[in-house]
């Protein structure tokens, strides 16, 4: 059975008008595929990050504690992307939700295409883009 966000992404990809960029349709289809490939988020976990590794496998990180994402040593999630700062952004659980903040990165962080300024609460389906990588945020449904 498909989860709500999967149905939303597939419908959005199918219903995108021809005037919309093809890249947007591809991105929505990729997100739906990413969710289908990942196991459901376990109960008791406030959220998780999902991304596709260069070899095509789906990687998942449960947000059970603060996670620093970047390409530098000492990061909790080390991702290989040249435009990703050594310490790019941080995600952490707080009061049953997950939050994100940019750590002063060179290229910035966006949430659903909007620049991240300060701290922001993450919601299921949010797309985090940073330094050429895309990370999807998911929650228990």
XYZ file of C-alpha atoms in Angstrom:
141
model
C 0.000 0.000 0.000
C 1.362 3.415 -0.925
C 1.915 6.038 1.725
C 0.266 9.428 1.334
C 3.420 11.280 0.326
C 4.148 8.691 -2.384
C 0.675 9.156 -3.881
C 1.103 12.943 -3.695
C 4.475 12.887 -5.453
C 3.300 10.560 -8.209
C 0.140 12.613 -8.761
C 2.124 15.849 -8.801
C 4.564 14.396 -11.334
C 1.706 13.216 -13.554
C -0.339 16.427 -13.240
C 2.484 18.900 -13.806
C 1.503 21.068 -16.736
C 3.634 21.111 -19.897
C 4.642 24.672 -18.987
C 6.441 23.359 -15.881
C 10.091 22.450 -16.312
C 10.854 18.817 -17.068
C 13.415 18.893 -14.264
C 10.618 19.358 -11.738
C 8.757 16.325 -13.065
C 11.948 14.267 -12.954
C 12.617 15.388 -9.375
C 9.100 14.435 -8.239
C 9.402 11.017 -9.877
C 12.806 10.509 -8.250
C 11.404 11.355 -4.820
C 8.537 8.906 -5.270
C 11.047 6.238 -6.343
C 13.261 7.005 -3.344
C 10.355 6.494 -0.954
C 9.323 3.233 -2.607
C 12.884 1.945 -2.208
C 13.205 2.810 1.492
C 11.673 0.919 4.398
C 8.982 2.752 6.392
C 10.207 5.097 9.107
C 10.141 3.194 12.427
C 7.744 4.314 15.151
C 9.372 6.416 17.845
C 11.745 8.083 15.378
C 10.822 11.766 14.851
C 12.133 11.725 11.288
C 14.751 10.481 8.886
C 16.851 11.668 5.991
C 16.928 9.759 2.702
C 19.210 10.224 -0.272
C 20.514 8.226 -3.200
C 24.177 7.223 -3.123
C 26.283 7.523 -6.306
C 25.843 3.768 -6.906
C 22.038 4.228 -6.880
C 21.321 2.664 -3.497
C 19.040 4.450 -1.057
C 20.696 5.623 2.148
C 18.722 6.391 5.309
C 19.707 8.196 8.509
C 17.306 8.255 11.442
C 17.240 11.604 13.237
C 17.417 10.390 16.824
C 20.123 12.876 17.840
C 21.698 15.985 16.308
C 23.319 15.182 12.953
C 25.853 17.422 11.225
C 25.878 16.919 7.454
C 28.881 17.859 5.341
C 31.918 16.479 3.564
C 34.408 16.999 6.386
C 35.790 14.514 8.853
C 33.862 14.539 12.086
C 30.476 15.008 10.388
C 27.771 12.571 11.410
C 26.751 12.219 7.753
C 29.666 12.560 5.369
C 28.526 13.001 1.789
C 30.862 13.275 -1.178
C 29.912 16.474 -3.000
C 32.501 19.090 -3.938
C 30.135 22.025 -3.346
C 29.066 20.738 0.069
C 30.810 22.579 2.902
C 32.866 20.666 5.454
C 30.050 21.310 7.992
C 27.074 22.310 5.858
C 23.873 21.912 7.904
C 22.588 20.371 11.107
C 19.352 18.423 11.716
C 18.156 17.585 15.213
C 15.100 16.244 17.046
C 13.326 18.537 19.483
C 9.966 18.061 21.205
C 8.801 15.347 18.778
C 9.741 17.306 15.638
C 12.909 17.714 13.590
C 14.642 21.007 12.936
C 17.333 22.175 10.526
C 19.790 25.043 10.327
C 22.565 25.985 7.913
C 25.971 26.105 9.585
C 27.285 29.103 7.641
C 27.950 27.087 4.497
C 29.455 28.710 1.424
C 26.672 27.700 -0.996
C 23.728 27.774 1.410
C 20.911 25.313 1.987
C 17.396 25.358 0.564
C 14.204 23.698 1.754
C 11.773 23.031 -1.100
C 13.651 25.602 -3.191
C 13.527 28.364 -0.547
C 16.759 29.581 1.090
C 17.150 28.406 4.669
C 17.673 31.278 7.089
C 17.847 30.566 10.784
C 16.340 27.375 12.119
C 13.308 25.810 10.502
C 11.040 22.922 11.457
C 11.078 20.095 8.926
C 7.872 18.557 7.613
C 7.302 15.227 5.875
C 8.144 15.597 2.206
C 10.617 18.468 2.591
C 13.445 18.443 0.066
C 16.760 19.704 1.434
C 19.238 20.831 -1.232
C 22.814 21.654 -0.282
C 26.017 21.756 -2.261
C 24.628 19.803 -5.199
C 23.012 17.047 -3.144
C 19.328 16.469 -2.422
C 18.152 14.910 0.815
C 14.523 14.040 1.445
C 12.958 14.311 4.923
C 10.372 11.701 5.947
C 8.404 10.981 9.130
C 6.315 8.186 10.579
C 2.781 8.141 9.183
